CSV table of C-alpha atoms in Angstrom, one decimal:
chain,number,residue,atom,x,y,z
A,11,VAL,CA,38.5,-2.6,16.6
A,12,ALA,CA,39.6,-0.2,13.9
A,13,LEU,CA,41.0,3.2,14.8
A,14,ALA,CA,39.5,6.3,13.3
A,15,PHE,CA,42.8,8.1,13.1
A,16,THR,CA,46.2,6.5,12.6
A,17,PRO,CA,48.9,9.1,12.1
A,18,TRP,CA,51.8,6.8,11.0
A,19,ILE,CA,50.1,5.0,8.1
A,20,GLY,CA,51.7,6.2,4.9
A,21,THR,CA,53.9,8.8,6.6
A,22,SER,CA,57.2,8.8,8.5
A,23,ARG,CA,57.4,9.4,12.2
A,24,ARG,CA,59.2,12.7,11.6
A,25,ALA,CA,56.3,14.1,9.5
A,26,SER,CA,53.7,13.1,12.0
A,27,ARG,CA,55.6,14.8,14.8
A,28,SER,CA,55.7,18.1,13.0
A,29,GLN,CA,52.0,17.8,12.3
A,30,LEU,CA,51.4,17.1,16.0
A,31,SER,CA,53.4,20.1,17.1
A,32,MET,CA,51.2,22.3,15.0
A,33,VAL,CA,48.2,20.9,16.8
A,34,LEU,CA,49.7,21.5,20.3
A,35,GLU,CA,50.4,25.2,19.7
A,36,LYS,CA,49.1,27.5,22.4
A,37,PRO,CA,45.8,29.0,21.2
A,38,LYS,CA,45.7,32.8,20.6
A,39,THR,CA,44.1,34.7,23.5
A,40,LYS,CA,41.2,36.8,22.8
A,41,LYS,CA,40.9,40.3,24.2
A,42,LEU,CA,37.9,40.5,26.5
A,43,ALA,CA,35.2,43.0,26.0
A,44,LYS,CA,35.0,45.9,28.5
A,45,ILE,CA,31.9,44.4,30.2
A,46,GLU,CA,33.5,41.0,30.5
A,47,VAL,CA,36.6,42.6,32.2
A,48,LEU,CA,34.1,44.5,34.6
A,49,LYS,CA,32.4,41.2,35.4
A,50,VAL,CA,35.7,39.5,36.2
A,51,ASP,CA,37.0,42.4,38.3
A,52,SER,CA,33.7,43.0,40.2
A,53,ASP,CA,34.1,40.2,42.8
A,54,HIS,CA,31.0,38.2,41.7
A,55,LEU,CA,29.2,41.3,40.3
A,56,ILE,CA,29.2,43.1,43.7
A,57,HIS,CA,31.7,46.0,43.5
A,58,PRO,CA,31.5,49.0,42.9
A,59,LEU,CA,27.7,48.7,43.1
A,60,GLN,CA,27.5,47.7,46.7
A,61,GLU,CA,29.6,50.7,48.0
A,62,GLN,CA,27.8,53.2,45.8
A,63,LEU,CA,24.3,52.1,46.9
A,64,GLN,CA,25.3,52.6,50.5
A,65,THR,CA,26.0,56.3,50.0
A,66,GLU,CA,23.5,59.2,49.9
A,67,GLU,CA,24.4,60.0,46.3
A,68,ILE,CA,21.6,59.9,43.8
A,69,SER,CA,23.6,58.7,40.8
A,70,ILE,CA,26.0,55.8,40.4
A,71,SER,CA,29.1,55.3,38.1
A,72,LYS,CA,28.9,53.7,34.7
A,73,ASP,CA,30.5,50.5,35.9
A,74,ALA,CA,28.0,50.2,38.8
A,75,TYR,CA,25.2,50.9,36.3
A,76,GLN,CA,26.4,48.1,34.0
A,77,ILE,CA,26.4,45.7,37.0
A,78,LEU,CA,22.9,46.8,38.0
A,79,LYS,CA,21.7,46.1,34.4
A,80,TYR,CA,23.3,42.7,34.5
A,81,HIS,CA,21.3,41.9,37.6
A,82,GLY,CA,18.1,42.9,35.7
A,83,SER,CA,17.5,46.3,37.3
A,84,TYR,CA,17.4,49.7,35.5
A,85,MET,CA,17.5,53.2,36.9
A,86,GLN,CA,14.5,55.3,36.2
A,87,SER,CA,13.5,58.9,36.9
A,88,ASN,CA,10.5,59.7,39.0
A,89,ARG,CA,7.6,60.0,36.6
A,90,GLU,CA,5.5,62.1,38.9
A,91,ILE,CA,8.2,64.8,39.2
A,92,ARG,CA,9.2,64.5,35.5
A,93,GLY,CA,5.7,65.0,34.1
A,94,ASN,CA,4.3,63.6,30.9
A,95,ASP,CA,6.7,65.5,28.6
A,96,TYR,CA,8.8,62.4,27.9
């Protein structure tokens, strides 16, 4: 059985170790998008939507609206009250 990668053929052990250390460097961390941070902080896409839907308020916060959209729901205005101007 032939190996596909043999690091010590034609090189010294010292050279292969320095190449290996470059491979094992810690990857750069990416900054998460705001919506991704919201998803992580929302406790399985529950908060703050759950608390805001239990109140008598008509509107919800931008964060709760983003979670609502993620679940596939959108807020709409009442078309009968609004009229056909839109």
